[in-house]
Coordinates of C-alpha atoms in Angstrom, one line a residue:
M221 CA 0.0 0.0 0.0
K222 CA 2.8 2.4 0.9
K223 CA 4.5 1.7 -2.5
V224 CA 1.2 2.5 -4.3
W225 CA 0.9 5.8 -2.5
Q226 CA 4.5 6.7 -3.3
V227 CA 3.8 6.1 -7.0
K228 CA 0.6 8.2 -6.8
L229 CA 2.5 11.0 -5.1
A230 CA 5.3 10.9 -7.7
T231 CA 2.8 11.0 -10.5
L232 CA 0.9 13.9 -8.8
A233 CA 4.2 15.8 -8.3
T234 CA 5.2 15.3 -12.0
I235 CA 1.8 16.6 -13.2
S236 CA 1.9 19.5 -10.8
S237 CA 5.4 20.4 -12.0
F238 CA 4.4 20.2 -15.6
F239 CA 1.5 22.5 -15.2
G240 CA 3.5 24.8 -12.9
V241 CA 6.2 25.2 -15.6
C242 CA 3.5 25.8 -18.2
G243 CA 1.9 28.4 -16.1
F244 CA 5.3 30.2 -15.5
L245 CA 6.1 30.3 -19.1
E246 CA 2.7 31.4 -20.0
L247 CA 3.0 34.2 -17.5
G248 CA 6.1 35.5 -19.3
Y249 CA 4.2 35.4 -22.6
Q250 CA 1.3 37.4 -21.1
I251 CA 3.7 40.0 -19.7
R252 CA 5.1 40.4 -23.3
L253 CA 1.5 40.7 -24.6
H254 CA 0.8 43.4 -22.0
R255 CA 3.9 45.4 -23.2
L256 CA 2.6 45.2 -26.7
G257 CA -0.6 47.0 -25.9
A258 CA -4.4 46.6 -26.3
A259 CA -4.4 45.6 -29.9
A260 CA -2.2 42.6 -29.3
A261 CA -4.1 41.6 -26.3
A262 CA -7.4 41.8 -28.3
A263 CA -5.9 39.6 -31.0
E264 CA -4.8 37.1 -28.4
S265 CA -8.3 36.9 -26.9
R266 CA -9.8 36.4 -30.4
W267 CA -7.3 33.6 -31.1
I268 CA -8.1 31.8 -27.9
A269 CA -11.9 32.2 -28.5
S270 CA -11.6 30.5 -31.9
S271 CA -11.2 27.2 -30.1
D272 CA -14.2 24.8 -30.4
T273 CA -14.2 23.6 -26.8
W274 CA -14.5 25.4 -23.4
A275 CA -11.9 23.1 -21.8
D276 CA -9.3 24.0 -24.4
R277 CA -10.0 27.7 -24.1
Q278 CA -9.5 27.5 -20.3
L279 CA -6.3 25.5 -20.5
C280 CA -5.0 27.9 -23.1
K281 CA -5.9 31.0 -21.1
W282 CA -4.6 30.0 -17.7
I283 CA -1.7 27.7 -18.2
G284 CA -0.7 28.2 -21.9
V285 CA -1.4 24.7 -23.2
C286 CA -3.5 25.4 -26.3
G287 CA -4.9 22.8 -28.7
L288 CA -3.9 19.9 -26.6
P289 CA -6.2 17.5 -28.5
H290 CA -4.5 18.5 -31.7
M291 CA -1.1 17.6 -30.3
T292 CA -2.3 14.1 -29.3
D293 CA -4.3 13.3 -32.4
R294 CA -2.2 14.2 -35.3
A295 CA -4.0 11.9 -37.6
K296 CA -6.7 14.5 -38.0
W297 CA -4.3 16.9 -39.7
T298 CA -4.4 15.1 -43.0
E299 CA -6.5 12.6 -44.9
D300 CA -4.7 10.8 -47.7
A301 CA -1.3 11.9 -48.9
H302 CA -1.6 14.7 -51.5
Q303 CA -1.7 13.2 -55.0
D304 CA 0.0 15.3 -57.6
S305 CA -0.9 14.5 -61.2
A306 CA 2.0 13.0 -63.2
R307 CA 3.5 15.5 -65.7
T308 CA 5.3 14.6 -68.9
R309 CA 8.7 16.0 -69.8
E310 CA 7.1 18.2 -72.3
Q311 CA 4.7 19.6 -69.7
L312 CA 7.6 20.3 -67.3
E313 CA 9.6 22.1 -70.0
E314 CA 6.5 24.2 -70.9
E315 CA 6.1 25.1 -67.3
E316 CA 9.8 26.2 -67.1
R317 CA 9.4 28.4 -70.2
W318 CA 6.2 29.9 -68.7
K319 CA 8.0 30.8 -65.4
R320 CA 11.0 32.2 -67.3
G321 CA 8.5 34.3 -69.3
F322 CA 7.3 35.8 -66.0
W323 CA 10.8 36.5 -64.8
N324 CA 11.5 38.4 -68.0
S325 CA 8.2 40.3 -68.2
G326 CA 9.3 43.5 -66.6
N327 CA 8.4 46.8 -68.2
T328 CA 11.9 48.3 -68.3
R329 CA 13.2 49.5 -71.7
P330 CA 17.0 49.4 -71.7
E331 CA 17.0 51.3 -75.0
D332 CA 15.6 54.3 -73.2
W333 CA 18.3 54.5 -70.5
T334 CA 20.5 57.5 -70.2
D335 CA 24.2 57.0 -69.4
D336 CA 23.5 58.0 -65.8
E337 CA 20.7 55.5 -65.6
R338 CA 22.9 52.7 -66.9
R339 CA 25.5 53.6 -64.3
L340 CA 22.8 53.3 -61.5
R341 CA 21.9 49.8 -62.8
E342 CA 25.5 48.5 -62.9
I343 CA 26.4 45.4 -60.8
P344 CA 30.2 45.4 -60.2
Q345 CA 32.0 42.3 -61.4
Y346 CA 33.5 41.7 -58.0
V347 CA 30.0 41.1 -56.6
L348 CA 29.7 38.1 -58.8
D349 CA 33.3 37.0 -58.3
Y350 CA 32.6 36.7 -54.5
A351 CA 29.1 35.3 -54.8
P352 CA 28.5 32.9 -51.9
F353 CA 28.1 29.1 -52.3
V354 CA 25.4 27.4 -50.2
H355 CA 25.6 23.9 -48.9
L356 CA 22.0 22.7 -48.6
Y357 CA 21.3 20.0 -46.0
S358 CA 21.8 16.4 -47.4
G359 CA 18.6 15.2 -45.8
E360 CA 16.5 18.3 -46.7
E361 CA 12.8 17.8 -47.5
F362 CA 12.0 21.4 -48.5
W363 CA 14.4 22.7 -51.2
P364 CA 14.7 26.1 -52.8
C365 CA 11.6 27.3 -54.7
D366 CA 10.7 29.7 -57.5
I367 CA 8.5 32.5 -56.3
A368 CA 6.7 32.5 -59.7
D369 CA 5.7 28.9 -59.0
H370 CA 4.8 29.8 -55.4
L371 CA 2.3 32.4 -56.6
I372 CA 0.5 29.7 -58.7
H373 CA -0.3 27.6 -55.6
T374 CA -1.4 30.4 -53.3
T375 CA -4.4 32.8 -53.1
P376 CA -4.2 36.3 -51.6
H377 CA -6.2 36.6 -48.4
L378 CA -7.1 39.6 -46.3
N379 CA -6.4 37.9 -43.0
Y380 CA -8.6 34.8 -43.5
T381 CA -10.8 36.2 -46.2
P382 CA -9.9 35.4 -49.9
L383 CA -9.4 38.4 -52.1
R384 CA -9.5 36.5 -55.4
A385 CA -10.6 33.2 -56.8
K386 CA -8.0 30.5 -56.8
S387 CA -7.9 30.5 -60.5
D388 CA -7.0 34.2 -60.5
S389 CA -3.5 34.0 -59.0
P390 CA -1.3 37.2 -59.0
N391 CA 2.0 37.1 -60.8
L392 CA 5.4 38.7 -60.6
T393 CA 4.3 41.8 -62.5
N394 CA 1.1 42.7 -60.5
L395 CA 1.7 41.3 -57.0
N396 CA 2.2 44.9 -55.6
E397 CA -1.5 45.6 -56.4
L398 CA -2.4 43.8 -53.2
N399 CA -0.8 46.6 -51.2
K400 CA -4.0 48.6 -51.6
Y401 CA -5.7 46.3 -49.1
G402 CA -3.4 47.2 -46.3
P403 CA -0.3 45.1 -46.8
R404 CA 0.2 44.1 -43.2
H405 CA -2.9 42.1 -43.3
V406 CA -2.5 40.5 -46.8
Y407 CA -1.3 36.8 -46.8
L408 CA -0.6 34.5 -49.7
Q409 CA -2.4 31.4 -48.4
S410 CA -1.7 28.0 -49.7
D411 CA -4.4 26.4 -51.9
D412 CA -3.4 23.0 -50.5
N413 CA -3.4 21.5 -47.0
V414 CA 0.4 21.8 -46.4
E415 CA 0.3 18.8 -44.0
E416 CA -0.3 16.7 -47.1
R417 CA 3.0 17.8 -48.5
P418 CA 2.1 18.7 -52.1
A419 CA 5.0 18.5 -54.4
W420 CA 5.3 22.2 -55.1
L421 CA 6.0 22.8 -51.4
G422 CA 9.1 20.6 -51.4
G423 CA 10.7 22.0 -54.5
K424 CA 12.4 18.6 -55.3
S425 CA 12.9 19.6 -58.9
N426 CA 15.1 22.4 -57.8
I427 CA 17.8 20.4 -56.1
P428 CA 21.1 21.7 -57.5
T429 CA 22.6 19.5 -60.3
L430 CA 26.3 19.3 -60.9
P431 CA 27.7 20.8 -64.2
D432 CA 28.7 18.4 -66.8
D433 CA 32.4 19.1 -66.3
E434 CA 35.0 16.3 -65.8
H435 CA 37.2 18.7 -63.9
C436 CA 34.5 19.1 -61.1
K437 CA 34.8 17.3 -57.8
V438 CA 31.8 15.2 -56.9
T439 CA 33.0 14.5 -53.4
D440 CA 34.0 16.8 -50.6
M441 CA 37.1 15.4 -49.0
N442 CA 36.3 16.7 -45.5
S443 CA 34.9 14.6 -42.7
H444 CA 31.3 15.4 -43.7
S445 CA 31.8 13.9 -47.2
I446 CA 28.9 14.2 -49.6
T447 CA 28.5 12.6 -53.0
S448 CA 26.0 13.2 -55.7
D449 CA 24.3 11.0 -58.3
P450 CA 23.4 13.2 -61.2
K451 CA 20.8 10.6 -62.4
R452 CA 19.0 10.8 -59.0
K453 CA 19.4 14.5 -58.6
I454 CA 19.9 14.0 -54.9
E455 CA 22.8 14.2 -52.5
L456 CA 23.6 11.4 -50.1
R457 CA 25.1 11.6 -46.6
G458 CA 28.1 9.5 -45.5
T459 CA 31.8 9.4 -45.4
N460 CA 32.4 7.0 -48.3
N461 CA 32.4 7.8 -52.0
V462 CA 29.5 5.7 -53.3
F463 CA 30.7 5.9 -56.9
G464 CA 34.0 4.4 -56.2
K465 CA 36.0 7.5 -57.2
K466 CA 39.5 7.4 -55.8
R467 CA 40.1 10.1 -53.2
E468 CA 43.4 11.0 -54.9
E469 CA 41.5 11.6 -58.2
Q470 CA 38.9 13.8 -56.5
A471 CA 41.6 15.8 -54.7
K472 CA 42.9 17.0 -58.0
K473 CA 39.6 18.4 -59.1
K474 CA 37.9 21.7 -58.2
M475 CA 34.8 22.0 -56.1
C476 CA 31.8 23.0 -58.4
G477 CA 28.4 24.2 -57.3
G478 CA 25.3 23.0 -59.0
R479 CA 22.6 25.0 -60.7
S480 CA 19.1 25.2 -59.1
D481 CA 16.1 25.9 -61.2
A482 CA 14.9 28.1 -58.4
P483 CA 16.5 31.5 -59.1
A484 CA 18.3 33.5 -56.4
V485 CA 17.7 37.2 -56.1
L486 CA 20.7 39.6 -55.9
V487 CA 20.2 43.2 -54.6
A488 CA 23.3 45.4 -54.8
I489 CA 23.4 48.7 -52.8
D490 CA 25.9 51.5 -53.1
K491 CA 26.1 52.9 -49.5
G492 CA 28.8 55.5 -50.2
G493 CA 32.3 55.8 -48.9
G494 CA 33.4 52.9 -51.2
V495 CA 31.0 50.5 -49.4
V496 CA 28.8 48.2 -51.5
D497 CA 26.4 45.6 -50.0
A498 CA 25.5 42.5 -52.1
F499 CA 22.4 40.8 -50.7
W500 CA 21.7 37.3 -52.0
F501 CA 18.2 36.2 -51.2
F502 CA 16.9 32.6 -51.3
F503 CA 13.3 31.5 -51.2
Y504 CA 11.7 28.3 -50.0
S505 CA 7.9 27.6 -50.1
Y506 CA 7.9 25.9 -46.7
N507 CA 9.7 26.3 -43.4
L508 CA 9.7 23.1 -41.2
G509 CA 10.2 24.2 -37.7
N510 CA 12.4 22.5 -35.2
E511 CA 11.4 20.1 -32.4
V512 CA 11.7 20.5 -28.7
L513 CA 11.1 17.3 -26.7
N514 CA 9.5 15.8 -29.7
V515 CA 7.0 18.7 -30.2
R516 CA 7.5 20.7 -33.4
F517 CA 7.1 24.5 -33.4
G518 CA 7.4 27.3 -35.9
N519 CA 6.2 25.8 -39.2
H520 CA 5.2 28.4 -41.8
I521 CA 4.5 28.8 -45.5
G522 CA 7.0 30.9 -47.4
D523 CA 10.6 31.4 -46.2
W524 CA 13.1 34.1 -47.2
E525 CA 16.7 33.8 -46.2
H526 CA 19.8 35.8 -47.2
T527 CA 23.5 36.2 -47.1
L528 CA 25.1 39.6 -47.3
V529 CA 28.6 40.2 -48.6
R530 CA 30.0 43.6 -47.8
F531 CA 32.7 45.2 -49.9
K532 CA 35.0 48.2 -49.3
Y533 CA 36.5 49.6 -52.5
G534 CA 35.9 46.3 -54.3
E535 CA 37.3 44.1 -51.6
P536 CA 35.1 41.8 -49.4
T537 CA 35.3 42.7 -45.7
E538 CA 32.4 41.1 -44.0
V539 CA 29.7 38.4 -44.5
F540 CA 26.4 38.2 -42.7
F541 CA 24.3 35.0 -42.4
S542 CA 20.6 35.3 -41.7
E543 CA 19.3 33.0 -38.9
H544 CA 15.6 33.1 -38.2
S545 CA 14.9 36.7 -37.1
F546 CA 18.5 37.4 -36.3
G547 CA 21.9 36.3 -37.7
E548 CA 25.7 36.3 -37.3
A549 CA 28.3 38.5 -39.0
Y550 CA 31.9 37.4 -39.7
A551 CA 35.0 39.0 -41.1
Y552 CA 35.5 37.8 -44.7
D553 CA 38.8 36.2 -43.7
A554 CA 37.1 34.2 -41.0
V555 CA 34.6 32.3 -43.2
E556 CA 35.1 29.1 -45.2
K557 CA 35.7 29.7 -48.8
I558 CA 35.8 27.8 -52.1
G559 CA 38.4 29.7 -54.0
K560 CA 37.7 33.2 -52.9
R561 CA 33.9 32.7 -52.6
P562 CA 32.4 32.4 -49.1
V563 CA 30.5 29.3 -48.2
A564 CA 27.1 29.3 -46.3
Y565 CA 25.3 26.3 -44.8
S566 CA 21.6 26.1 -44.9
A567 CA 19.9 24.3 -41.9
T568 CA 17.5 21.5 -42.5
G569 CA 13.9 22.6 -42.5
T570 CA 14.3 26.1 -41.2
H571 CA 17.0 27.1 -43.9
A572 CA 18.7 29.3 -41.4
M573 CA 22.2 30.3 -42.7
Y574 CA 25.4 29.4 -40.9
A575 CA 29.1 29.7 -41.5
T576 CA 29.9 26.2 -40.5
P577 CA 28.5 22.6 -40.7
G578 CA 27.2 21.0 -37.5
T579 CA 24.6 21.5 -34.8
H580 CA 23.7 25.1 -33.8
A581 CA 21.8 25.8 -30.6
Y582 CA 19.8 28.9 -30.2
I583 CA 17.6 30.5 -27.5
L584 CA 17.2 27.4 -25.3
P585 CA 20.1 25.9 -23.2
W586 CA 21.5 22.4 -23.5
G587 CA 20.8 22.2 -27.2
L588 CA 17.1 21.7 -26.7
L589 CA 16.4 23.9 -29.7
H590 CA 18.9 23.6 -32.5
D591 CA 19.5 23.7 -36.3
E592 CA 21.6 21.2 -38.2
T593 CA 23.7 21.8 -41.2
D594 CA 26.1 19.6 -43.2
R595 CA 27.9 19.5 -46.6
G596 CA 24.9 18.5 -48.6
P597 CA 24.3 19.6 -52.3
L598 CA 26.5 22.6 -53.1
W599 CA 24.4 25.3 -54.7
D600 CA 25.9 28.0 -56.8
P601 CA 23.4 30.9 -56.9
A602 CA 25.5 32.7 -59.5
L603 CA 24.4 30.2 -62.1
N604 CA 20.7 31.3 -61.9
F605 CA 19.7 34.6 -60.5
Y606 CA 17.9 37.9 -61.1
S607 CA 19.6 41.1 -60.0
Y608 CA 18.5 44.5 -58.9
T609 CA 20.1 47.7 -57.7
Y610 CA 18.7 49.7 -54.8
E611 CA 19.3 53.5 -54.6
L612 CA 19.1 54.8 -51.1
P613 CA 17.8 58.4 -50.4
H614 CA 20.9 58.9 -48.2
K615 CA 24.1 56.8 -48.4
P616 CA 25.1 56.0 -44.8
F617 CA 28.8 55.9 -45.4
D618 CA 29.0 59.2 -47.3
D619 CA 29.2 60.9 -43.9
P620 CA 31.5 59.0 -41.5
D621 CA 29.9 60.8 -38.5
E622 CA 26.4 59.8 -39.4
P623 CA 24.9 57.5 -36.7
S624 CA 24.0 54.0 -37.6
M625 CA 20.9 53.8 -39.7
Q626 CA 18.1 52.1 -37.8
P627 CA 14.9 50.6 -39.4
L628 CA 11.7 52.5 -38.8
P629 CA 8.8 50.9 -37.0
H630 CA 5.9 49.6 -39.1
S631 CA 4.5 52.5 -41.0
G632 CA 0.9 51.2 -41.3
G633 CA 1.1 51.5 -45.1
N634 CA 2.4 55.1 -45.2
S635 CA 4.0 55.4 -48.6
N636 CA 6.2 58.2 -47.5
S637 CA 8.1 56.1 -45.0
S638 CA 11.8 56.0 -45.9
N639 CA 12.1 52.2 -45.5
I640 CA 9.5 51.3 -48.1
P641 CA 11.0 50.9 -51.6
T642 CA 9.5 52.3 -54.8
A643 CA 10.4 52.3 -58.5
L644 CA 10.5 54.6 -61.5
P645 CA 7.1 54.8 -63.1
S646 CA 8.6 53.8 -66.5
D647 CA 9.8 50.5 -65.0
L648 CA 6.4 49.4 -63.8
T649 CA 3.6 47.7 -65.7
D650 CA 1.1 49.7 -63.7
D651 CA 2.7 52.9 -62.4
S652 CA -0.2 53.9 -60.2
S653 CA 0.7 52.1 -57.0
S654 CA 4.4 52.2 -56.3
A655 CA 6.0 55.1 -58.1
P656 CA 7.8 58.1 -56.6
P657 CA 5.5 61.0 -55.9
S658 CA 6.9 63.2 -58.6
T659 CA 5.7 62.8 -62.2
N660 CA 9.2 63.8 -63.4
H661 CA 11.1 60.6 -64.1
S662 CA 14.5 62.3 -64.1
L663 CA 17.1 60.9 -61.7
T664 CA 17.7 64.4 -60.3
V665 CA 14.3 64.5 -58.6
P666 CA 14.8 64.3 -54.8
N667 CA 13.4 61.1 -53.4
R668 CA 12.7 60.1 -49.8
Q669 CA 12.3 56.4 -50.6
P670 CA 14.7 53.8 -51.9
I671 CA 14.4 53.2 -55.6
L672 CA 14.5 49.6 -56.9
R673 CA 15.9 49.0 -60.5
A674 CA 16.4 45.9 -62.6
S675 CA 20.1 45.7 -63.2
R676 CA 21.9 45.6 -66.6
L677 CA 22.5 41.9 -66.0
T678 CA 18.8 41.1 -66.0
P679 CA 17.2 44.2 -67.4
H680 CA 13.7 42.7 -67.9
A681 CA 13.3 41.3 -64.4
P682 CA 10.0 42.4 -62.9
L683 CA 10.0 44.8 -59.9
E684 CA 6.4 44.5 -58.8
W685 CA 6.8 41.3 -56.7
F686 CA 9.6 43.0 -54.7
L687 CA 7.3 45.9 -53.9
F688 CA 4.7 43.7 -52.4
R689 CA 4.6 44.4 -48.7
G690 CA 2.3 41.6 -47.5
H691 CA 3.2 38.1 -46.2
W692 CA 4.5 35.3 -48.4
G693 CA 2.4 32.6 -46.6
D694 CA -0.6 31.8 -44.5
K695 CA -1.7 33.8 -41.5
V696 CA -1.2 32.0 -38.2
Y697 CA -3.8 29.3 -38.1
P698 CA -6.7 29.8 -35.5
L699 CA -6.9 27.6 -32.5
S700 CA -9.9 25.9 -34.1
D701 CA -7.7 24.6 -36.9
E702 CA -6.8 21.0 -36.1
R703 CA -3.2 21.6 -37.3
Q704 CA -2.6 24.3 -34.7
Y705 CA -1.4 24.2 -31.1
R706 CA 0.5 26.4 -28.8
F707 CA 2.7 25.6 -25.8
A708 CA 4.3 28.3 -23.6
G709 CA 3.7 31.0 -26.2
Q710 CA 5.2 29.0 -29.1
Y711 CA 3.0 28.1 -32.1
H712 CA 3.0 25.0 -34.3
Y713 CA 2.1 27.2 -37.3
V714 CA 3.1 30.8 -37.4
S715 CA 2.5 33.5 -40.1
G716 CA 4.5 33.6 -43.3
P717 CA 7.2 36.2 -43.6
T718 CA 7.4 39.5 -45.5
G719 CA 9.8 39.8 -48.4
P720 CA 13.3 41.1 -49.0
W721 CA 12.3 44.7 -48.8
A722 CA 11.8 44.3 -45.1
K723 CA 15.3 43.0 -44.2
N724 CA 16.7 46.3 -43.2
L725 CA 18.5 46.8 -46.5
A726 CA 19.6 50.3 -45.6
R727 CA 21.6 49.0 -42.6
R728 CA 24.9 50.7 -41.7
N729 CA 26.0 47.8 -39.6
V730 CA 26.4 44.6 -41.4
C731 CA 24.0 42.9 -39.0
Q732 CA 20.3 42.9 -39.7
S733 CA 19.0 43.8 -36.3
P734 CA 19.5 47.3 -35.0
G735 CA 21.9 48.0 -32.1
Q736 CA 25.2 46.4 -31.3
C737 CA 26.7 44.3 -34.1
T738 CA 29.5 41.9 -33.3
V739 CA 31.7 40.8 -36.2
R740 CA 33.4 37.6 -35.5
H741 CA 37.0 37.1 -36.6
W742 CA 37.0 33.4 -36.0
G743 CA 34.8 30.5 -37.1
N744 CA 32.7 28.6 -34.6
G745 CA 31.3 25.1 -34.6
G746 CA 28.1 23.6 -33.3
L747 CA 27.4 22.3 -29.8
G748 CA 30.4 21.9 -27.6
G749 CA 32.5 25.1 -27.6
S750 CA 29.9 27.1 -29.5
R751 CA 28.1 30.2 -28.6
V752 CA 24.4 29.7 -27.9
K753 CA 22.1 32.6 -28.5
V754 CA 20.1 33.4 -25.4
L755 CA 16.9 35.4 -25.1
A756 CA 17.6 38.8 -23.7
K757 CA 14.5 40.9 -24.2
W758 CA 11.5 41.5 -26.5
E759 CA 12.0 44.0 -29.3
E760 CA 8.9 46.2 -29.6
D761 CA 9.7 47.7 -33.0
G762 CA 10.7 46.1 -36.3
V763 CA 10.2 46.2 -40.0
D764 CA 10.7 42.7 -41.0
G765 CA 7.1 41.5 -40.4
E766 CA 8.4 38.4 -38.5
G767 CA 6.7 39.0 -35.2
G768 CA 7.3 42.7 -35.2
A769 CA 5.3 44.2 -32.3
G770 CA 2.8 47.0 -32.3
E771 CA 0.4 45.8 -34.9
E772 CA -2.7 43.8 -34.3
G773 CA -2.4 40.2 -35.3
E774 CA 1.4 40.2 -35.7
I775 CA 1.8 38.9 -32.1
L776 CA 0.1 35.8 -33.4
G777 CA 2.6 35.6 -36.2
L778 CA 5.6 34.9 -34.0
R779 CA 8.2 32.9 -35.9
G780 CA 8.0 29.9 -33.6
M781 CA 10.9 29.6 -31.2
S782 CA 12.6 32.5 -32.9
G783 CA 10.0 35.3 -32.8
K784 CA 11.1 39.0 -32.9
F785 CA 13.7 39.1 -30.1
S786 CA 17.0 40.8 -29.5
F787 CA 19.8 38.5 -28.5
R788 CA 23.0 38.5 -26.5
E789 CA 25.6 35.8 -26.8
G790 CA 26.6 33.6 -23.9
L791 CA 29.2 30.9 -23.8
K792 CA 27.8 27.4 -23.9

């Protein structure tokens, strides 16, 4: 009898501890909500009220365990696996031609450019010479995607209300027309149940393929050796060369990156004082969040990542790798390179960018929350990209005494806000929505907004998609949705991100977040001797749309375990 009572007491203590921890974490979440104001609190109340059951609403409200039945009965999320109709080779080729047509459908007329205009559209050759390579994860399930294809499979919604029929998808040349609805509340919602994993979400056809070059190395000779089979278009993990190539033969060859059918986006910005920033943006249709104690958080549709290479008088000086809503900056000499080109590592699922392969902990101690990278398929973005230049109203390095440029808070759609890009009317298919306020198209007209231009390398690349200020995925699912749950303020599904325009392109520091920017002069590994990012405080202002505070509904769009925080570094 005594033993039975001991077991009961232990069980009761465990349950009490669990709910006590939940309540403590939920208290912290509610404190953050209080700081964000009445609008965020009202959005939170509406989200909880969307649950179908009284018990679920009470558990969510008082101890922060929301959607518990959804966590325990995952079979309800999907029915049968999504069935994609088989397409012939001719159909695939026609689809590729169709997408390329959209990418070359911009309204720009190079024959009308003046000499000054051509100069403003020039991409320096050194930007391409130092373009980054990207090692995608060998076991990746969600590969790079083409935004033209992404638009085909999504429908614009104003919060949860469709704005168009599914058959009337926007494209790269008219996406900015959605800004008129109030861009903060516009979401490109998936036409499919993403839990069924439709093929377009995974981007498998965009896995980089090696060039047909006998001088290229197919195996990395480091400890994380990866080999590729061009016939399978997939990279395999392991330390052995599965094709039987002799290591000595491979050592004599050069490392070559493969071409992905998903184009990268290059944005070059002259910031004065000899400083040029080259932003390389990569898009994925799906972000698979990480797991903590076998519970997954932070999934979202649409995912923008970037690597920034900074130059001073034509020489690379620093490299920034985006990681969730933050990132890390390194001196150029400190990062791994193939030849003289820096190498980035894309984490499995989340696609966060790192400077090294391995396991990378963030926010939580003991590696509970971590990304994983390895030497998977080597992607060369310079083989397929579209490029733009970005003229700032004020170049931050023209005046060495000018304080660091900080992003402005969300402007609520104010077109005069200096962090919102525009374009010359002559470059737009419909110049009514995003053009500078003056009708004079001369370059000498003073402008308070950044001006986006298609570069001379890709002069017919459309601009309208870049000017879209809404979200590239679904809005955070309501609690009534069987795919949704929340634990301690962290959501299973969060809102999709905003686009490249919101990544603090005008930054003076190489880091994306405002405030202190630490540039590392050494590489770091994963767990064990690594630095773990630790939550320091909640940032109340932001322009990246990834959990930025101060706007109704955005608090419900926190990027899983990586919402809009500021971070400090602590030694593991």
